mmCIF file of C-alpha atoms in Angstrom:
data_model
loop_
_atom_site.group_PDB
_atom_site.id
_atom_site.type_symbol
_atom_site.label_atom_id
_atom_site.label_comp_id
_atom_site.label_asym_id
_atom_site.label_seq_id
_atom_site.Cartn_x
_atom_site.Cartn_y
_atom_site.Cartn_z
ATOM 1 C CA MET A 940 80.542 95.318 99.651
ATOM 2 C CA PRO A 941 80.781 96.590 103.211
ATOM 3 C CA THR A 942 82.052 99.908 103.645
ATOM 4 C CA VAL A 943 83.029 101.832 106.806
ATOM 5 C CA ALA A 944 82.427 105.631 107.456
ATOM 6 C CA SER A 945 85.671 107.563 107.852
ATOM 7 C CA LYS A 946 85.694 110.544 110.634
ATOM 8 C CA ASP A 947 84.791 112.921 107.742
ATOM 9 C CA GLY A 948 81.834 110.985 106.336
ATOM 10 C CA THR A 949 84.000 109.372 103.574
ATOM 11 C CA ALA A 950 82.583 105.533 102.556
ATOM 12 C CA ILE A 951 85.706 103.447 102.618
ATOM 13 C CA ALA A 952 84.763 100.055 100.710
ATOM 14 C CA PHE A 953 86.861 96.880 101.967
ATOM 15 C CA ASP A 954 86.927 93.211 101.647
ATOM 16 C CA ARG A 955 87.135 90.588 104.375
ATOM 17 C CA SER A 956 87.998 87.001 104.168
ATOM 18 C CA GLY A 957 89.851 84.179 105.991
ATOM 19 C CA SER A 958 89.847 83.431 109.776
ATOM 20 C CA GLY A 959 92.310 84.358 112.742
ATOM 21 C CA PRO A 960 93.621 87.706 113.957
ATOM 22 C CA PRO A 961 92.991 90.765 111.782
ATOM 23 C CA LEU A 962 95.575 91.686 109.100
ATOM 24 C CA ILE A 963 94.910 94.759 107.132
ATOM 25 C CA LEU A 964 96.672 95.231 103.855
ATOM 26 C CA VAL A 965 97.521 98.945 102.584
ATOM 27 C CA ALA A 966 98.344 99.418 99.150
ATOM 28 C CA GLY A 967 100.480 101.607 97.260
ATOM 29 C CA ALA A 968 100.502 104.064 94.340
ATOM 30 C CA LEU A 969 98.275 102.884 91.139
ATOM 31 C CA SER A 970 96.516 100.176 93.345
ATOM 32 C CA ASP A 971 93.300 99.372 94.940
ATOM 33 C CA ARG A 972 92.029 96.412 97.287
ATOM 34 C CA SER A 973 92.258 94.077 94.227
ATOM 35 C CA ALA A 974 95.610 95.009 92.818
ATOM 36 C CA GLY A 975 97.607 95.907 96.005
ATOM 37 C CA ALA A 976 98.645 92.317 96.958
ATOM 38 C CA PRO A 977 97.952 90.079 94.057
ATOM 39 C CA GLY A 978 98.443 86.272 94.902
ATOM 40 C CA LEU A 979 99.297 86.997 98.629
ATOM 41 C CA ILE A 980 95.691 87.131 99.903
ATOM 42 C CA PRO A 981 94.952 83.379 99.731
ATOM 43 C CA LEU A 982 98.268 82.520 101.220
ATOM 44 C CA LEU A 983 97.276 84.366 104.375
ATOM 45 C CA GLN A 984 93.443 83.683 104.651
ATOM 46 C CA PRO A 985 94.441 80.359 106.361
ATOM 47 C CA LYS A 986 96.112 82.238 109.527
ATOM 48 C CA PHE A 987 94.425 85.599 109.610
ATOM 49 C CA THR A 988 91.332 87.516 108.794
ATOM 50 C CA VAL A 989 92.708 89.823 105.939
ATOM 51 C CA PHE A 990 91.238 93.145 105.161
ATOM 52 C CA THR A 991 91.988 94.858 101.947
ATOM 53 C CA TYR A 992 90.448 98.397 101.341
ATOM 54 C CA ASP A 993 90.190 101.156 98.724
ATOM 55 C CA ARG A 994 92.399 103.762 99.828
ATOM 56 C CA ARG A 995 90.298 107.053 99.150
ATOM 57 C CA GLY A 996 89.583 107.911 95.481
ATOM 58 C CA ARG A 997 90.131 104.276 94.419
ATOM 59 C CA GLY A 998 87.680 101.782 93.569
ATOM 60 C CA ALA A 999 84.241 101.795 95.461
ATOM 61 C CA SER A 1000 85.510 104.098 97.947
ATOM 62 C CA GLY A 1001 84.426 107.784 98.205
ATOM 63 C CA ASP A 1002 86.737 110.918 98.024
ATOM 64 C CA THR A 1003 85.719 113.987 99.931
ATOM 65 C CA ALA A 1004 87.404 116.949 99.354
ATOM 66 C CA PRO A 1005 89.673 118.804 100.404
ATOM 67 C CA TYR A 1006 92.506 115.835 100.539
ATOM 68 C CA ALA A 1007 94.955 115.600 103.590
ATOM 69 C CA VAL A 1008 97.103 112.961 104.490
ATOM 70 C CA ALA A 1009 95.446 112.701 108.050
ATOM 71 C CA ARG A 1010 92.270 112.017 106.057
ATOM 72 C CA GLU A 1011 93.659 108.723 105.141
ATOM 73 C CA VAL A 1012 95.153 108.296 108.551
ATOM 74 C CA GLU A 1013 91.725 108.185 109.787
ATOM 75 C CA ASP A 1014 90.487 105.961 106.785
ATOM 76 C CA LEU A 1015 92.749 103.420 108.069
ATOM 77 C CA ASP A 1016 91.860 103.941 111.457
ATOM 78 C CA ALA A 1017 88.164 103.490 110.593
ATOM 79 C CA ILE A 1018 89.200 99.914 109.057
ATOM 80 C CA VAL A 1019 91.203 99.138 112.099
ATOM 81 C CA THR A 1020 87.951 99.915 114.300
ATOM 82 C CA ALA A 1021 85.917 97.457 111.811
ATOM 83 C CA ALA A 1022 88.660 94.729 112.220
ATOM 84 C CA GLY A 1023 88.045 95.092 116.014
ATOM 85 C CA GLY A 1024 89.853 97.956 117.509
ATOM 86 C CA SER A 1025 93.227 96.498 116.944
ATOM 87 C CA ALA A 1026 95.130 95.040 113.902
ATOM 88 C CA CYS A 1027 98.388 93.920 112.248
ATOM 89 C CA VAL A 1028 99.179 96.066 109.286
ATOM 90 C CA TYR A 1029 101.311 95.379 106.224
ATOM 91 C CA GLY A 1030 101.817 98.414 103.787
ATOM 92 C CA VAL A 1031 103.718 98.309 100.385
ATOM 93 C CA SER A 1032 105.564 101.603 98.973
ATOM 94 C CA SER A 1033 103.901 104.665 99.578
ATOM 95 C CA GLY A 1034 100.878 102.607 101.490
ATOM 96 C CA ALA A 1035 104.039 101.564 103.999
ATOM 97 C CA ALA A 1036 104.572 105.243 104.609
ATOM 98 C CA LEU A 1037 100.965 105.825 105.147
ATOM 99 C CA ALA A 1038 100.753 103.000 107.766
ATOM 100 C CA LEU A 1039 104.263 104.136 109.469
ATOM 101 C CA GLU A 1040 102.325 107.730 109.907
ATOM 102 C CA ALA A 1041 99.131 106.144 110.994
ATOM 103 C CA ALA A 1042 101.086 104.232 113.829
ATOM 104 C CA ALA A 1043 102.909 107.587 114.452
ATOM 105 C CA SER A 1044 99.308 109.556 114.790
ATOM 106 C CA GLY A 1045 98.131 106.615 117.500
ATOM 107 C CA VAL A 1046 96.232 104.211 115.381
ATOM 108 C CA SER A 1047 95.921 101.072 117.562
ATOM 109 C CA ILE A 1048 98.402 98.770 115.390
ATOM 110 C CA ALA A 1049 99.739 95.852 116.776
ATOM 111 C CA LYS A 1050 102.556 94.932 114.402
ATOM 112 C CA LEU A 1051 103.644 96.800 111.438
ATOM 113 C CA ALA A 1052 105.252 95.091 108.017
ATOM 114 C CA LEU A 1053 106.414 97.704 105.732
ATOM 115 C CA PHE A 1054 107.623 96.965 102.048
ATOM 116 C CA GLU A 1055 110.181 99.503 100.452
ATOM 117 C CA PRO A 1056 108.642 103.037 101.471
ATOM 118 C CA PRO A 1057 110.239 104.836 98.372
ATOM 119 C CA TYR A 1058 112.079 107.380 100.718
ATOM 120 C CA ARG A 1059 115.058 109.035 99.433
ATOM 121 C CA VAL A 1060 118.281 108.823 101.591
ATOM 122 C CA ASP A 1061 120.819 110.511 99.612
ATOM 123 C CA ASP A 1062 121.847 111.630 96.430
ATOM 124 C CA SER A 1063 122.953 108.192 94.734
ATOM 125 C CA VAL A 1064 119.933 108.436 92.209
ATOM 126 C CA PRO A 1065 118.279 111.599 90.863
ATOM 127 C CA ARG A 1066 115.254 112.757 92.830
ATOM 128 C CA PRO A 1067 111.928 113.124 91.128
ATOM 129 C CA PRO A 1068 111.292 116.630 90.011
ATOM 130 C CA ALA A 1069 110.253 119.230 92.293
ATOM 131 C CA ASP A 1070 107.068 119.975 90.459
ATOM 132 C CA LEU A 1071 106.226 116.372 89.975
ATOM 133 C CA SER A 1072 102.892 116.583 91.751
ATOM 134 C CA GLN A 1073 101.890 119.759 90.220
ATOM 135 C CA LYS A 1074 102.627 118.179 86.732
ATOM 136 C CA VAL A 1075 100.833 115.152 87.289
ATOM 137 C CA GLY A 1076 97.821 117.451 88.675
ATOM 138 C CA GLU A 1077 97.818 119.414 85.596
ATOM 139 C CA LEU A 1078 97.733 116.722 83.261
ATOM 140 C CA VAL A 1079 95.256 114.936 85.151
ATOM 141 C CA SER A 1080 93.011 118.034 84.698
ATOM 142 C CA ALA A 1081 93.635 118.077 81.057
ATOM 143 C CA GLY A 1082 92.272 114.648 80.693
ATOM 144 C CA ARG A 1083 95.576 113.154 79.962
ATOM 145 C CA ARG A 1084 95.541 110.583 82.507
ATOM 146 C CA GLY A 1085 97.742 108.109 80.730
ATOM 147 C CA ASP A 1086 100.411 110.769 80.259
ATOM 148 C CA ALA A 1087 100.295 111.314 83.950
ATOM 149 C CA VAL A 1088 100.924 108.006 84.780
ATOM 150 C CA GLU A 1089 103.723 107.784 82.150
ATOM 151 C CA TYR A 1090 104.908 110.785 83.794
ATOM 152 C CA PHE A 1091 105.028 109.235 87.498
ATOM 153 C CA LEU A 1092 106.561 105.997 86.472
ATOM 154 C CA THR A 1093 109.365 107.576 84.268
ATOM 155 C CA LYS A 1094 110.386 110.479 86.572
ATOM 156 C CA ALA A 1095 109.371 109.245 89.861
ATOM 157 C CA VAL A 1096 109.805 105.368 89.700
ATOM 158 C CA GLY A 1097 112.577 105.682 87.024
ATOM 159 C CA LEU A 1098 111.361 103.109 84.535
ATOM 160 C CA PRO A 1099 112.667 103.453 81.029
ATOM 161 C CA SER A 1100 110.701 105.240 78.474
ATOM 162 C CA GLU A 1101 110.560 102.501 76.223
ATOM 163 C CA ALA A 1102 109.167 100.099 79.153
ATOM 164 C CA VAL A 1103 106.362 102.574 79.686
ATOM 165 C CA ALA A 1104 105.609 102.764 76.096
ATOM 166 C CA GLN A 1105 105.293 98.913 76.000
ATOM 167 C CA MET A 1106 102.992 99.235 79.280
ATOM 168 C CA ARG A 1107 100.620 101.487 77.519
ATOM 169 C CA THR A 1108 99.481 98.626 74.987
ATOM 170 C CA ALA A 1109 98.891 96.351 77.879
ATOM 171 C CA PRO A 1110 95.347 95.197 79.305
ATOM 172 C CA MET A 1111 96.208 96.466 82.637
ATOM 173 C CA TRP A 1112 96.781 100.201 81.420
ATOM 174 C CA PRO A 1113 93.379 101.449 81.510
ATOM 175 C CA GLY A 1114 93.163 100.355 85.146
ATOM 176 C CA LEU A 1115 96.293 102.612 86.091
ATOM 177 C CA GLU A 1116 94.848 105.627 84.395
ATOM 178 C CA ALA A 1117 91.589 105.041 86.721
ATOM 179 C CA PHE A 1118 93.874 105.862 89.971
ATOM 180 C CA ALA A 1119 95.933 108.848 88.086
ATOM 181 C CA PRO A 1120 94.177 111.204 89.960
ATOM 182 C CA THR A 1121 94.955 109.565 93.209
ATOM 183 C CA LEU A 1122 99.014 110.043 92.366
ATOM 184 C CA VAL A 1123 99.092 113.312 94.007
ATOM 185 C CA TYR A 1124 97.525 111.743 97.258
ATOM 186 C CA ASP A 1125 100.656 109.357 97.273
ATOM 187 C CA PHE A 1126 103.024 112.512 96.833
ATOM 188 C CA ALA A 1127 101.391 114.016 99.865
ATOM 189 C CA VAL A 1128 101.660 110.848 101.803
ATOM 190 C CA MET A 1129 105.843 110.963 100.671
ATOM 191 C CA GLY A 1130 106.202 114.593 101.228
ATOM 192 C CA ASP A 1131 109.788 115.850 99.767
ATOM 193 C CA GLY A 1132 110.630 112.001 99.907
ATOM 194 C CA SER A 1133 112.881 112.610 102.915
ATOM 195 C CA ILE A 1134 112.683 109.979 105.978
ATOM 196 C CA PRO A 1135 110.663 111.873 108.850
ATOM 197 C CA ILE A 1136 113.097 110.564 111.471
ATOM 198 C CA ARG A 1137 111.911 112.181 114.344
ATOM 199 C CA ARG A 1138 108.349 111.129 113.553
ATOM 200 C CA VAL A 1139 109.259 107.689 112.483
ATOM 201 C CA ALA A 1140 111.648 107.233 116.119
ATOM 202 C CA SER A 1141 108.185 107.682 118.014
ATOM 203 C CA VAL A 1142 106.731 104.560 116.710
ATOM 204 C CA THR A 1143 107.227 101.867 119.461
ATOM 205 C CA THR A 1144 105.014 99.388 117.188
ATOM 206 C CA PRO A 1145 107.060 96.060 116.606
ATOM 207 C CA THR A 1146 108.138 96.542 112.811
ATOM 208 C CA LEU A 1147 109.459 94.311 110.183
ATOM 209 C CA MET A 1148 111.148 96.389 107.434
ATOM 210 C CA ILE A 1149 111.168 94.230 104.040
ATOM 211 C CA ALA A 1150 112.912 94.806 100.687
ATOM 212 C CA SER A 1151 113.774 92.652 97.746
ATOM 213 C CA GLU A 1152 117.435 91.495 97.244
ATOM 214 C CA THR A 1153 117.563 92.972 93.843
ATOM 215 C CA SER A 1154 115.779 96.385 94.221
ATOM 216 C CA PRO A 1155 117.991 99.533 93.799
ATOM 217 C CA SER A 1156 120.332 100.384 96.644
ATOM 218 C CA TRP A 1157 118.596 103.654 97.184
ATOM 219 C CA LEU A 1158 115.263 101.560 98.312
ATOM 220 C CA GLN A 1159 117.469 99.073 100.242
ATOM 221 C CA THR A 1160 119.113 101.953 102.095
ATOM 222 C CA ALA A 1161 115.970 103.621 102.802
ATOM 223 C CA VAL A 1162 114.632 100.082 104.272
ATOM 224 C CA ARG A 1163 117.739 100.140 106.597
ATOM 225 C CA VAL A 1164 117.646 103.584 107.790
ATOM 226 C CA VAL A 1165 113.798 103.525 108.777
ATOM 227 C CA ALA A 1166 114.471 100.431 110.660
ATOM 228 C CA GLU A 1167 117.318 101.967 112.425
ATOM 229 C CA SER A 1168 115.180 104.653 113.306
ATOM 230 C CA LEU A 1169 112.365 102.640 114.920
ATOM 231 C CA PRO A 1170 112.603 101.571 118.507
ATOM 232 C CA LYS A 1171 111.516 97.939 117.843
ATOM 233 C CA ALA A 1172 112.498 96.842 114.208
ATOM 234 C CA ARG A 1173 114.272 94.385 112.069
ATOM 235 C CA VAL A 1174 115.083 94.128 108.381
ATOM 236 C CA ARG A 1175 114.574 91.005 106.143
ATOM 237 C CA PHE A 1176 115.744 90.914 102.535
ATOM 238 C CA LEU A 1177 114.056 88.598 100.202
ATOM 239 C CA PRO A 1178 114.380 86.947 96.762
ATOM 240 C CA GLY A 1179 112.760 89.030 94.355
ATOM 241 C CA GLN A 1180 112.680 91.651 91.638
ATOM 242 C CA PHE A 1181 112.763 95.260 91.522
ATOM 243 C CA HIS A 1182 110.129 96.494 94.137
ATOM 244 C CA ASN A 1183 108.585 93.036 94.258
ATOM 245 C CA VAL A 1184 108.914 89.815 96.217
ATOM 246 C CA PRO A 1185 106.520 86.455 94.875
ATOM 247 C CA PRO A 1186 103.828 86.016 97.328
ATOM 248 C CA GLN A 1187 105.323 82.340 97.797
ATOM 249 C CA THR A 1188 108.053 84.156 99.158
ATOM 250 C CA LEU A 1189 106.509 87.164 101.278
ATOM 251 C CA ALA A 1190 103.756 84.769 103.024
ATOM 252 C CA PRO A 1191 105.601 82.824 105.105
ATOM 253 C CA VAL A 1192 107.830 85.606 106.434
ATOM 254 C CA LEU A 1193 104.680 87.874 107.108
ATOM 255 C CA GLN A 1194 103.270 84.769 108.858
ATOM 256 C CA GLU A 1195 106.336 84.174 110.968
ATOM 257 C CA PHE A 1196 106.582 87.959 112.051
ATOM 258 C CA PHE A 1197 102.963 88.531 113.047
ATOM 259 C CA THR A 1198 102.561 85.554 114.672
ATOM 260 C CA GLY A 1199 105.782 85.749 116.619
ATOM 261 C CA GLY A 1200 107.255 87.544 119.537
ATOM 262 C CA ASP A 1201 108.303 90.947 119.768
ATOM 263 C CA VAL A 1202 111.484 92.393 118.025
ATOM 264 C CA ALA A 1203 114.373 94.288 119.611
ATOM 265 C CA ARG A 1204 115.884 97.627 119.064
ATOM 266 C CA PRO A 1205 118.845 97.343 116.229
ATOM 267 C CA ALA A 1206 121.862 99.024 116.760
ATOM 268 C CA ALA A 1207 122.019 102.540 114.793
ATOM 269 C CA SER A 1208 124.385 102.046 111.974
ATOM 270 C CA SER A 1209 126.999 104.834 110.650
ATOM 271 C CA ARG A 1210 124.662 105.453 107.646
ATOM 272 C CA HIS A 1211 121.613 106.169 109.897
ATOM 273 C CA GLU A 1212 123.685 108.379 112.024
ATOM 274 C CA GLU A 1213 124.968 110.147 109.322
ATOM 275 C CA TYR A 1214 121.636 110.481 107.854
ATOM 276 C CA ARG A 1215 120.080 111.872 111.140
ATOM 277 C CA GLY A 1216 122.829 114.072 111.605
ATOM 278 C CA ARG A 1217 122.028 115.730 108.097
ATOM 279 C CA GLU A 1218 118.452 115.976 108.941
ATOM 280 C CA SER A 1219 119.222 117.694 112.380
ATOM 281 C CA ARG A 1220 121.536 120.230 110.419
ATOM 282 C CA SER A 1221 118.855 120.889 107.863
ATOM 283 C CA THR A 1222 116.209 121.581 110.718
ATOM 284 C CA ARG A 1223 118.667 123.731 112.235
ATOM 285 C CA ASP A 1224 119.336 125.601 109.053
ATOM 286 C CA ASN A 1225 115.556 126.025 108.060
ATOM 287 C CA SER A 1226 114.284 126.790 111.849
ATOM 288 C CA PRO A 1227 112.922 130.630 111.990
#
């Protein structure tokens, strides 16, 4: 398995398959390069050279301390370099937020496709506990990885306890427990859950924001607000389920976007202006 050295020397493992222009997939929480986009890679390989990689602390990649979001940006930059110096990027959930931060940091990304970065735009649903990262870290340190994953799934994702109890008996559960220590990395990527509007607005990369038609309204709203904050973005809502779109539905949309022309800046909606206004007031209220 090939690896590339990140700026701090951490070995980042990746797979490369297919042929065509490079396309890098960035996984979300509780995923590695094999689980980040099941079924999607074979559909993209005829058109793209697809790169999947283990984010630091996962799978075959290293995990040099101390962790910082900037180090994960450098990891993605190292994969872009391995891909030839520039690439299209598709990020999922917290991986979408990471890809967006990489673009804002100057990583050479030709086009971005982002699926449901889990920002919280309003209070229509309860926010995760303020001590979410601390609690998950404590559970992991105590050797209670399963409880850490359950706490994340119930308190942050919002799954019912009964559903998570069934998941704990499923064959995939040990794999989720293996990723538990990296949950705090995803929390760092997401910050307090608010959309960093000014940071987002600095990204001039053509971007496609994607959401499932049946995902909760707060996720759909976050997708819209991010798109309206970007200079060059559009939105696609696709048939699917909660935080999930079937690969057969998603692949043609990604192919069309990554091989097509540019995208125009959307007109800002009143919802975006309302959110941006609240962010501005919050910045003034918290300024020294």
